[in-house]
XYZ file of C-alpha atoms in Angstrom:
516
model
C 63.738 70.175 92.488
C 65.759 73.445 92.145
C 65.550 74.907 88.369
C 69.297 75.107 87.070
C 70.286 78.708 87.963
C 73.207 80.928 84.781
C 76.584 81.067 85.918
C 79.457 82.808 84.138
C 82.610 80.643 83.923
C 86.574 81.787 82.904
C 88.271 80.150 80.203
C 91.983 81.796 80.667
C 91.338 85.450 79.798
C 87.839 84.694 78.093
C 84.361 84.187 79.572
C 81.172 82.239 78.662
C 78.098 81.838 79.981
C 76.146 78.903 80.978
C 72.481 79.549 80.496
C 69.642 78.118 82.874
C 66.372 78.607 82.796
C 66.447 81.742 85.071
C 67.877 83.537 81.580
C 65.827 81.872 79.438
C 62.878 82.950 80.896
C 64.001 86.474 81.342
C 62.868 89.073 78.704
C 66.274 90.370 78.192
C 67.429 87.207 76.928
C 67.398 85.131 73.351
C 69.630 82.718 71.728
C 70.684 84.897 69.251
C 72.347 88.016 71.234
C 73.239 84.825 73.853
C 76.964 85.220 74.506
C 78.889 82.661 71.628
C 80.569 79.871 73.344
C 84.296 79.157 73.303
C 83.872 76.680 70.082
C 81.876 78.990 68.325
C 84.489 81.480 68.042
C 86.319 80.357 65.091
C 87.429 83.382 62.920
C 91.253 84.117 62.663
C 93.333 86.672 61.681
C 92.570 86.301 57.961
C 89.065 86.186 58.680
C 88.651 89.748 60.328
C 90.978 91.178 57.000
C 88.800 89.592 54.957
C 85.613 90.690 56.721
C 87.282 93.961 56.274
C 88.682 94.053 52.652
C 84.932 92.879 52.172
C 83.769 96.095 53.454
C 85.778 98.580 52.113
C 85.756 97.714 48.297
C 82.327 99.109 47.657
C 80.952 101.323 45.344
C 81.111 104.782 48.196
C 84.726 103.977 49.148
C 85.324 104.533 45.244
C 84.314 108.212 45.247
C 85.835 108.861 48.670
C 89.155 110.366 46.337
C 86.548 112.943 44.329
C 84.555 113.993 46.963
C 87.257 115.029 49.009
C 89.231 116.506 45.634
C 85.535 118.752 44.509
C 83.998 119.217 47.879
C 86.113 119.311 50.491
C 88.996 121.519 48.618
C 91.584 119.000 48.931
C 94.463 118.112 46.550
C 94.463 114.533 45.159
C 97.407 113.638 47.314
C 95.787 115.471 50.095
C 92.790 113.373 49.843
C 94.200 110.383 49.842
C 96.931 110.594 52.987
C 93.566 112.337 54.946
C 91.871 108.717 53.563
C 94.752 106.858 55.176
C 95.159 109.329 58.116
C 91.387 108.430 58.853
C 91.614 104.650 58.994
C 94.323 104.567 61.133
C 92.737 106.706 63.606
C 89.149 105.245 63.194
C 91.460 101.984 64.085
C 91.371 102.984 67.834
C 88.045 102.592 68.900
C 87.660 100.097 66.296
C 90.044 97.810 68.316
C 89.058 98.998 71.668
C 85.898 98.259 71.527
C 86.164 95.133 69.709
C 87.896 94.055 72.971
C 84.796 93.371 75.245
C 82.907 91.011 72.027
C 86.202 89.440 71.978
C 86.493 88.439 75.798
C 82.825 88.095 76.650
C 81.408 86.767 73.304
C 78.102 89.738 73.743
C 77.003 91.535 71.045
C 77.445 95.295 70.183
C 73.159 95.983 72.384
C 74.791 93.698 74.764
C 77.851 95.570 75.313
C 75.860 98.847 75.496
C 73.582 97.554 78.281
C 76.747 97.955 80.933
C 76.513 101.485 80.034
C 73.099 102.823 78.882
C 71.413 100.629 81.384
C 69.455 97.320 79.638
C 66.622 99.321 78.576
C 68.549 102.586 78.199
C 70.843 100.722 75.839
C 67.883 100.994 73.264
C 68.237 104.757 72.757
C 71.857 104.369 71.301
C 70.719 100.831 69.823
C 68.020 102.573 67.558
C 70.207 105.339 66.438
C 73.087 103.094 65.043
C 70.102 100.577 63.553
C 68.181 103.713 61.626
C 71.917 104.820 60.425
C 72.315 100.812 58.892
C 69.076 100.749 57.460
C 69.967 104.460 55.647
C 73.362 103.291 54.073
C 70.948 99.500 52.963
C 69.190 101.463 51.203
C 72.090 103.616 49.799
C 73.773 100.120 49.396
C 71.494 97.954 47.471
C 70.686 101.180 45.576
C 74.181 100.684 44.387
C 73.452 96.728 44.046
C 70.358 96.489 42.165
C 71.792 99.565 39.846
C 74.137 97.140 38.810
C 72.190 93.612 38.520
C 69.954 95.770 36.348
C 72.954 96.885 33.888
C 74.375 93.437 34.020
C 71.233 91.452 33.037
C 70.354 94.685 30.593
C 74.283 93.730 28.889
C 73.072 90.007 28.878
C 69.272 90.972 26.924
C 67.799 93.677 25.392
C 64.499 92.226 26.159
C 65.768 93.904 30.208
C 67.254 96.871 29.090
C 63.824 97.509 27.151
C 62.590 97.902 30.868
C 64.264 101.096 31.464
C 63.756 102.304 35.600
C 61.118 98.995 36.343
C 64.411 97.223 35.809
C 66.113 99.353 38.058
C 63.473 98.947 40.613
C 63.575 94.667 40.263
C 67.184 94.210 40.489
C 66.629 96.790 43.843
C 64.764 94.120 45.403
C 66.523 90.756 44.472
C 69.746 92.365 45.796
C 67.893 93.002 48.742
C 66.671 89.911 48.804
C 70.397 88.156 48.316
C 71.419 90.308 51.128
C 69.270 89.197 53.621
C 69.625 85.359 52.663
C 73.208 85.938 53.187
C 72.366 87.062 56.981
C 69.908 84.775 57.903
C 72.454 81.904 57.456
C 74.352 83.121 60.157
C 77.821 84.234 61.024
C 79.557 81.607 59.245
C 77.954 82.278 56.122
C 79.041 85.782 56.247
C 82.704 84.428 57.428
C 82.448 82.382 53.905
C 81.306 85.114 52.502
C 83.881 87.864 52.735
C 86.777 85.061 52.979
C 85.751 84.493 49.446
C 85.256 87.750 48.374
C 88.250 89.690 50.053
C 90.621 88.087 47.445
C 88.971 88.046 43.890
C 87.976 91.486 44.984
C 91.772 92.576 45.128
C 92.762 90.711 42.318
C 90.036 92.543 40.591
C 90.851 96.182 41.623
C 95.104 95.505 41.105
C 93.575 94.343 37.765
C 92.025 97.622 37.089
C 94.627 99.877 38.732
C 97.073 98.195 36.229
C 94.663 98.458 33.463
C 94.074 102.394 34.026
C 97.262 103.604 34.741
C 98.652 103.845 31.494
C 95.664 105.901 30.102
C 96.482 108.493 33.138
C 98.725 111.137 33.213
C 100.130 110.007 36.818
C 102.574 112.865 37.218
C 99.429 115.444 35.852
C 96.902 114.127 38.142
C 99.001 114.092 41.726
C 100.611 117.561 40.415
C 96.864 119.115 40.262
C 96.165 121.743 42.410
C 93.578 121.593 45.282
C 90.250 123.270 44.767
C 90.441 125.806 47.035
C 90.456 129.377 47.664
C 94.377 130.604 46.693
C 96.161 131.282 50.021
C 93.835 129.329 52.095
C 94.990 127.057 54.863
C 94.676 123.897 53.925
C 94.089 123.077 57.799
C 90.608 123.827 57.781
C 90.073 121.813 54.794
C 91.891 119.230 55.425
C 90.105 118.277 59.297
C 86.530 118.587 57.605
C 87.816 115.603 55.271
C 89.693 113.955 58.267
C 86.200 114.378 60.182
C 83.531 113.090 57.327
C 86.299 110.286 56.244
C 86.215 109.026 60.216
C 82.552 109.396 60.250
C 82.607 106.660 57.140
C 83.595 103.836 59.941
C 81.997 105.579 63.111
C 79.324 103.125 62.419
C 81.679 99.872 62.681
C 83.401 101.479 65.481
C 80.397 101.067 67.817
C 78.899 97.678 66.472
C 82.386 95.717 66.171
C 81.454 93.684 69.094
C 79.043 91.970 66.286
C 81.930 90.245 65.072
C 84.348 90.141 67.405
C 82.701 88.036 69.727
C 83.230 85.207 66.783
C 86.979 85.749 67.112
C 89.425 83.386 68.761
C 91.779 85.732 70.786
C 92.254 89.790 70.826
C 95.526 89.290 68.553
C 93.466 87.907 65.875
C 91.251 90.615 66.255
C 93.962 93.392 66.248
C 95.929 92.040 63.620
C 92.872 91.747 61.333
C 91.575 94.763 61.618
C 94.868 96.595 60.971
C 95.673 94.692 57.861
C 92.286 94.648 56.584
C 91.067 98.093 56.840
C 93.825 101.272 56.177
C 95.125 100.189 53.280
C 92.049 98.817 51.612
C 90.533 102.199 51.849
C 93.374 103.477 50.976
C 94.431 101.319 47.762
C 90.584 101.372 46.617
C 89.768 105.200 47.122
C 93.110 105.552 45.048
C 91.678 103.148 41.893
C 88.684 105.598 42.453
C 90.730 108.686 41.498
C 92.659 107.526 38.807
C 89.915 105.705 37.327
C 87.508 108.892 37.224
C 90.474 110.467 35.399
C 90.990 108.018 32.556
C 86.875 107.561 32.070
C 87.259 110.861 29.762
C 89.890 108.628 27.473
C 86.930 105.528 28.057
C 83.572 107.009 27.108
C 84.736 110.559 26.673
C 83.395 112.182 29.667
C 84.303 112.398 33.328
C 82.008 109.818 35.653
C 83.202 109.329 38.685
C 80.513 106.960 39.712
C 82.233 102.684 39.031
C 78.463 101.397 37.992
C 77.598 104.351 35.468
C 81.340 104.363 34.043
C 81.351 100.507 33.325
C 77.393 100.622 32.199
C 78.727 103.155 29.516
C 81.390 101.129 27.989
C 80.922 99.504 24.595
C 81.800 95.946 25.509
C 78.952 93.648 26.612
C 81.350 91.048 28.147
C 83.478 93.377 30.243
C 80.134 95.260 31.303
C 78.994 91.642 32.610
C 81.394 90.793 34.302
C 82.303 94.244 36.291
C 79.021 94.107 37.045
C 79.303 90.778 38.600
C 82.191 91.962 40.776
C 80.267 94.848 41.717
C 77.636 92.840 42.931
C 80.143 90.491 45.199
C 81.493 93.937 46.570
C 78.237 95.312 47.214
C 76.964 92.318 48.780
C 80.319 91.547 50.997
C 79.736 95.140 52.194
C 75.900 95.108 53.050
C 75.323 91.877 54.048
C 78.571 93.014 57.464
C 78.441 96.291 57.534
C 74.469 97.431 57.155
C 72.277 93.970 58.317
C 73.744 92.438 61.034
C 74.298 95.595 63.587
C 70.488 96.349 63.054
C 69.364 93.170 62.901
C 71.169 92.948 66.962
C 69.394 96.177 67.402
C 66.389 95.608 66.774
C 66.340 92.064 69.128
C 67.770 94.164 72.223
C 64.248 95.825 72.081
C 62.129 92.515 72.625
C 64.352 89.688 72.604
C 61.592 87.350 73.079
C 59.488 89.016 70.372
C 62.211 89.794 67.535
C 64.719 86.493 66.974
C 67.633 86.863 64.501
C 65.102 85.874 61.567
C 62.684 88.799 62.666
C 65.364 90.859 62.988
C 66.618 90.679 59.677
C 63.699 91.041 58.123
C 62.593 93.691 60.105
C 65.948 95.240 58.638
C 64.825 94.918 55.528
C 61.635 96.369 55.951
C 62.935 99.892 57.074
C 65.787 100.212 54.619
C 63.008 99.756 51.990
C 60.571 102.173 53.904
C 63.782 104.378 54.043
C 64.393 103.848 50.125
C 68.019 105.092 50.129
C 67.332 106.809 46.778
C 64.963 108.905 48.647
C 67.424 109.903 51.131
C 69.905 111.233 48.703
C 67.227 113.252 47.012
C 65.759 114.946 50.458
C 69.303 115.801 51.536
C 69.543 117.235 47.971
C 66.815 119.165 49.342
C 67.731 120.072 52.892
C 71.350 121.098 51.772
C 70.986 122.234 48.220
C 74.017 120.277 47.021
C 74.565 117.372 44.519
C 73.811 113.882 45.754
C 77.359 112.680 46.072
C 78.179 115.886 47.816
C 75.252 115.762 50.504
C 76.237 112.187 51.064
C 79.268 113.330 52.350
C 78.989 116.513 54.028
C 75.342 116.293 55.167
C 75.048 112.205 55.802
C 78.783 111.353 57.424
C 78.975 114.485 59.412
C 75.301 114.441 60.879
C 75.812 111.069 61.689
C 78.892 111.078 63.029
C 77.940 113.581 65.336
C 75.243 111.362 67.048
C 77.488 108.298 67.342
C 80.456 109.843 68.028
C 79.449 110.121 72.096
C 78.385 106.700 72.460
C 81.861 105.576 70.839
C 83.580 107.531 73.859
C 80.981 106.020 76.301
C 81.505 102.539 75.354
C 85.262 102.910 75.678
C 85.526 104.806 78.862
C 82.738 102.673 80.450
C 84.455 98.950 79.670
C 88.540 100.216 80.169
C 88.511 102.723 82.992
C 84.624 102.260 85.222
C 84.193 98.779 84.666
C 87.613 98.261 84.243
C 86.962 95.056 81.958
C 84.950 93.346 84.390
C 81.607 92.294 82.910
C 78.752 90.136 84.471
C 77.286 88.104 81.605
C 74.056 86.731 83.989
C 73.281 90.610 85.008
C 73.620 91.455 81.572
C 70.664 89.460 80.592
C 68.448 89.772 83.470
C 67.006 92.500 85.585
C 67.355 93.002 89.404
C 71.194 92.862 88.997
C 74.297 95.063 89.119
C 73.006 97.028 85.831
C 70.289 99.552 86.009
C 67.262 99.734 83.874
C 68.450 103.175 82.561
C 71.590 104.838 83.825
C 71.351 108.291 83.990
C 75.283 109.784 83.817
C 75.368 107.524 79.839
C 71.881 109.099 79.426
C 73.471 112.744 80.179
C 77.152 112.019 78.677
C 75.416 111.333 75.529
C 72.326 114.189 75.402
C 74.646 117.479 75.810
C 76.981 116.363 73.331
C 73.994 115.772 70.749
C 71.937 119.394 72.134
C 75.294 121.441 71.633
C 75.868 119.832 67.826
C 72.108 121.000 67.299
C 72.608 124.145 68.514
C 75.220 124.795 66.965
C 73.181 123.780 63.291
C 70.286 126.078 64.400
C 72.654 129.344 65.584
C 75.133 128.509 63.002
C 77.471 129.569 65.863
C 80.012 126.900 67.185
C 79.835 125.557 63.610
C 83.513 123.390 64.776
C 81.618 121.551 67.154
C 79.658 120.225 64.398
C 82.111 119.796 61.850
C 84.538 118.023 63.598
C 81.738 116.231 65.009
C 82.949 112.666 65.687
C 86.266 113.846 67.465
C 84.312 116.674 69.924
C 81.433 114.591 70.591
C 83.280 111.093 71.594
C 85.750 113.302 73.721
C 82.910 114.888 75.189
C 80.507 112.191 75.501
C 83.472 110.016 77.085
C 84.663 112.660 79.626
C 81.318 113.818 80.844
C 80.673 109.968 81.517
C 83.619 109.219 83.357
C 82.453 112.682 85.486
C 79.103 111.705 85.671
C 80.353 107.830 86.870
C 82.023 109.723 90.024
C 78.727 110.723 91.253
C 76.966 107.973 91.549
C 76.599 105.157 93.966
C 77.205 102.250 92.580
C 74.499 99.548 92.668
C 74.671 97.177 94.859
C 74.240 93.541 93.124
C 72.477 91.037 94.757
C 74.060 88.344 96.485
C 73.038 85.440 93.573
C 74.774 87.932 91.114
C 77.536 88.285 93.290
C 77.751 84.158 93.612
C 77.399 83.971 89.744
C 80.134 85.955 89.075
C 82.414 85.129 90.797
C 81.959 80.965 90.199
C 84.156 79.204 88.444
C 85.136 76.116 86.752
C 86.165 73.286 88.763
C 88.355 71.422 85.923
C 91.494 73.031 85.710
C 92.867 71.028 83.159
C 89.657 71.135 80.931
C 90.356 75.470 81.306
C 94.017 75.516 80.772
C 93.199 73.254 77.428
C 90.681 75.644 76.370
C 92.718 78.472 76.942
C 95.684 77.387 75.132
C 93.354 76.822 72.224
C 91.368 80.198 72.114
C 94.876 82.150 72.344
């Protein structure tokens, strides 16, 4: 008796995959970067806001306004249109390459292996995990900061513990986190679809609460930090740069969620509601709170958890703190787990499940201690914390991912011209190379001219504007690179697989009506 052999079947404009024990045997292959199925994908419009809102209320997207006011040499207003300015571009390859998760239901490794090759996709895999496990630790820095100065408002008997309190309420964030993510996708849906709104309600609260101890008219009327009779062009693309750099992360590993979505409109719409004008609205509460913390405690903080652990009210201190946690937690739990935890399972799927995985994630952002990051890029770049965060973190970053963002796009719209094969995806010996060399190359030069330029100090725009030069580069040397090769040739089962489809057309046009 035959064994039951994969085949990919169409659902309207959607695709799953039926697995058979050729896949499951394969060592590309696990349940948990398996392709959802049609009735797993279940999150709507408000769903991918929410996941969003979620996201962007956090503790960095508060500082975003100062950091681009004292570092970057930008007027308040400035800062904040280059804020919005940012989203909406960082919106493109969001939705783009949301668009393959969405029709195929494969994760963001999954997606890369069409590109990379499915062992060369662990290159760019590893790079966008050790960039989630630095902002976990940066993250639940944030988060166990603020358990500490909530359960240090609650008894004195904590605050008598001084930085050993710090360092408990470190790990039992952590440790929420990754409960959060080992439930699964539809805890996280829960999650940030209760989150998104008290979070809002919260921050309107505060905006309200804050505005009438700012000078409005003052603060917008300030003028920018910078050298009188500079161009505020310069200026103003570093902070366009670093502030795109803030979501180059999610613009790679979006396929993690959209592949839970039920149709590209709900992904689309989601993501354009939820994420401009969050940043937006919650970078502004950032500025004009920092301005009226000199009327709170009498000094200027312009960090939330220091400014609320300093006022004299144990009850308000409690319960800011609370919402800080929620914030924190809707933000880490999406944004900083679940990509690595992916990551890490695309290098030995049938070593590393979705349990190992997020455990494993754990493991390194501890071993990466965020708080140790920030103080070696103190180091490295001789700046304040909050200032290497920006300019030393987001633009080093955003330089490495930046090419693999303009990869993934040109390689799913234009060379494959969204035509995936979910079997050879998961198995070797099909239409997908081990390693592809023209990704391999598109990616490399991009990343040796941004370190030459570091080391030479010569080029230094290729650097700053990192994310923009690198994913035009990386994109355009891969679509010249594609040219040049012969494609493979896929074997004839592949070939059969592929192209098979569903015999009830009723069942399909049902299904499809549903999804869309």
């Amino acid at each position: 008796m035959s064994e039951q052999r994969s085949s990919m079947k169409t659902r309207g404009d959607f695709f799953e995959l039926d697995v058979g024990e050729d896949l499951k045997q394969s060592p590309l292959f696990n349940d948990d970067i398996a392709p959802t199925r049609l009735e797993e994908r279940t999150w709507r419009t408000g769903h991918v806001a929410s996941l969003w809102v979620g996201m962007a209320i956090c503790v960095p997207t508060y500082t975003l306004g100062g950091v681009l006011t004292a570092y970057f040499g930008l007027s308040v207003t400035e800062a904040l249109l280059t804020i919005l300015l940012a989203n909406i571009i960082v919106l493109i390859p969001l939705m783009l390459n949301a668009f393959s998760g969405t029709r195929y239901g494969i994760p963001f490794p999954v997606v890369l292996r069409s590109s990379f090759g499915l062992r060369g996709s662990n290159l760019p895999c590893l790079i966008r995990a050790v960039v989630a496990c630095g902002w976990f630790g940066i993250q639940t820095l944030f988060g166990g900061l603020a358990i500490h100065l909530m359960f240090s408002a609650l008894s004195d008997s904590w605050a008598s513990l001084g930085g050993t309190g710090e360092v408990i309420g470190f790990f039992l964030f952590l440790a929420l986190n990754l409960y959060v993510v080992i439930r699964g996708s539809e805890a996280i849906r829960k999650l940030e679809s209760f989150a998104a709104p008290l979070l809002l309600i919260v921050g309107i609260g505060l905006m309200i609460w804050a505005l009438p101890k700012v000078d409005v008219a003052a603060l917008f009327a300030t003028p920018a930090n910078r050298p009188e009779g500079d161009s505020v062009w310069g200026y103003f693309f570093g902070g366009l740069t670093a502030m795109v750099g803030f979501w180059a992360t999610l613009s790679l590993n979006i396929p993690d969620f959209s592949r839970f979505v039920r149709s590209q409109k709900d992904q689309l719409l989601g993501q354009a509601l939820g994420l401009p004008l969050t940043m937006f609205f919650f970078a502004a509460l950032g500025v004009v709170l920092t301005a009226a913390s000199h009327t709170l405690v009498g000094q200027t903080i312009s960090d939330p958890v220091n400014l609320i652990g300093q006022i004299d009210n144990k009850a308000v201190v409690v319960i800011a703190m609370l919402m800080i946690i929620i914030a924190t937690i809707s933000t880490n739990t999406a944004a900083n787990i679940v990509s690595p935890t992916n990551d890490f399972q695309n290098i030995a799927p049938k070593l590393i499940d979705g349990k190992r995985g997020v455990l494993l994630t754990g493991l390194v952002g501890i071993l990466l201690m965020g708080w140790e990051l920030l103080r070696k890029l103190d180091v490295i770049t001789s700046t304040t914390s909050v200032e290497a965060l920006y300019t030393g973190w987001l633009l080093g970053y955003s330089s490495l991912l930046g090419p693999i963002a303009g990869i993934m796009i040109v390689d799913y719209f234009i060379i494959k011209k969204q035509q995936l094969n979910l079997v050879d995806l998961y198995r070797q010996g099909g239409r997908y190379p081990s390693v592809n060399p023209a990704a391999m190359l598109a990616f490399v030069i991009p990343v040796a001219l941004t370190v030459t330029a570091i080391i030479s100090q010569s080029m230094m725009w290729f650097y700053n504007y990192g994310w923009f030069t690198g994913s035009l580069l990386g994109g355009l040397l891969y679509y010249a690179f594609s040219q040049t090769q012969t494609p493979s040739e896929p074997t004839q089962d592949s070939d059969n697989n592929y192209s098979r489809r569903t015999s009830d057309d009723s069942r399909s046009e049902a299904l499809s009506a549903e999804v869309i």
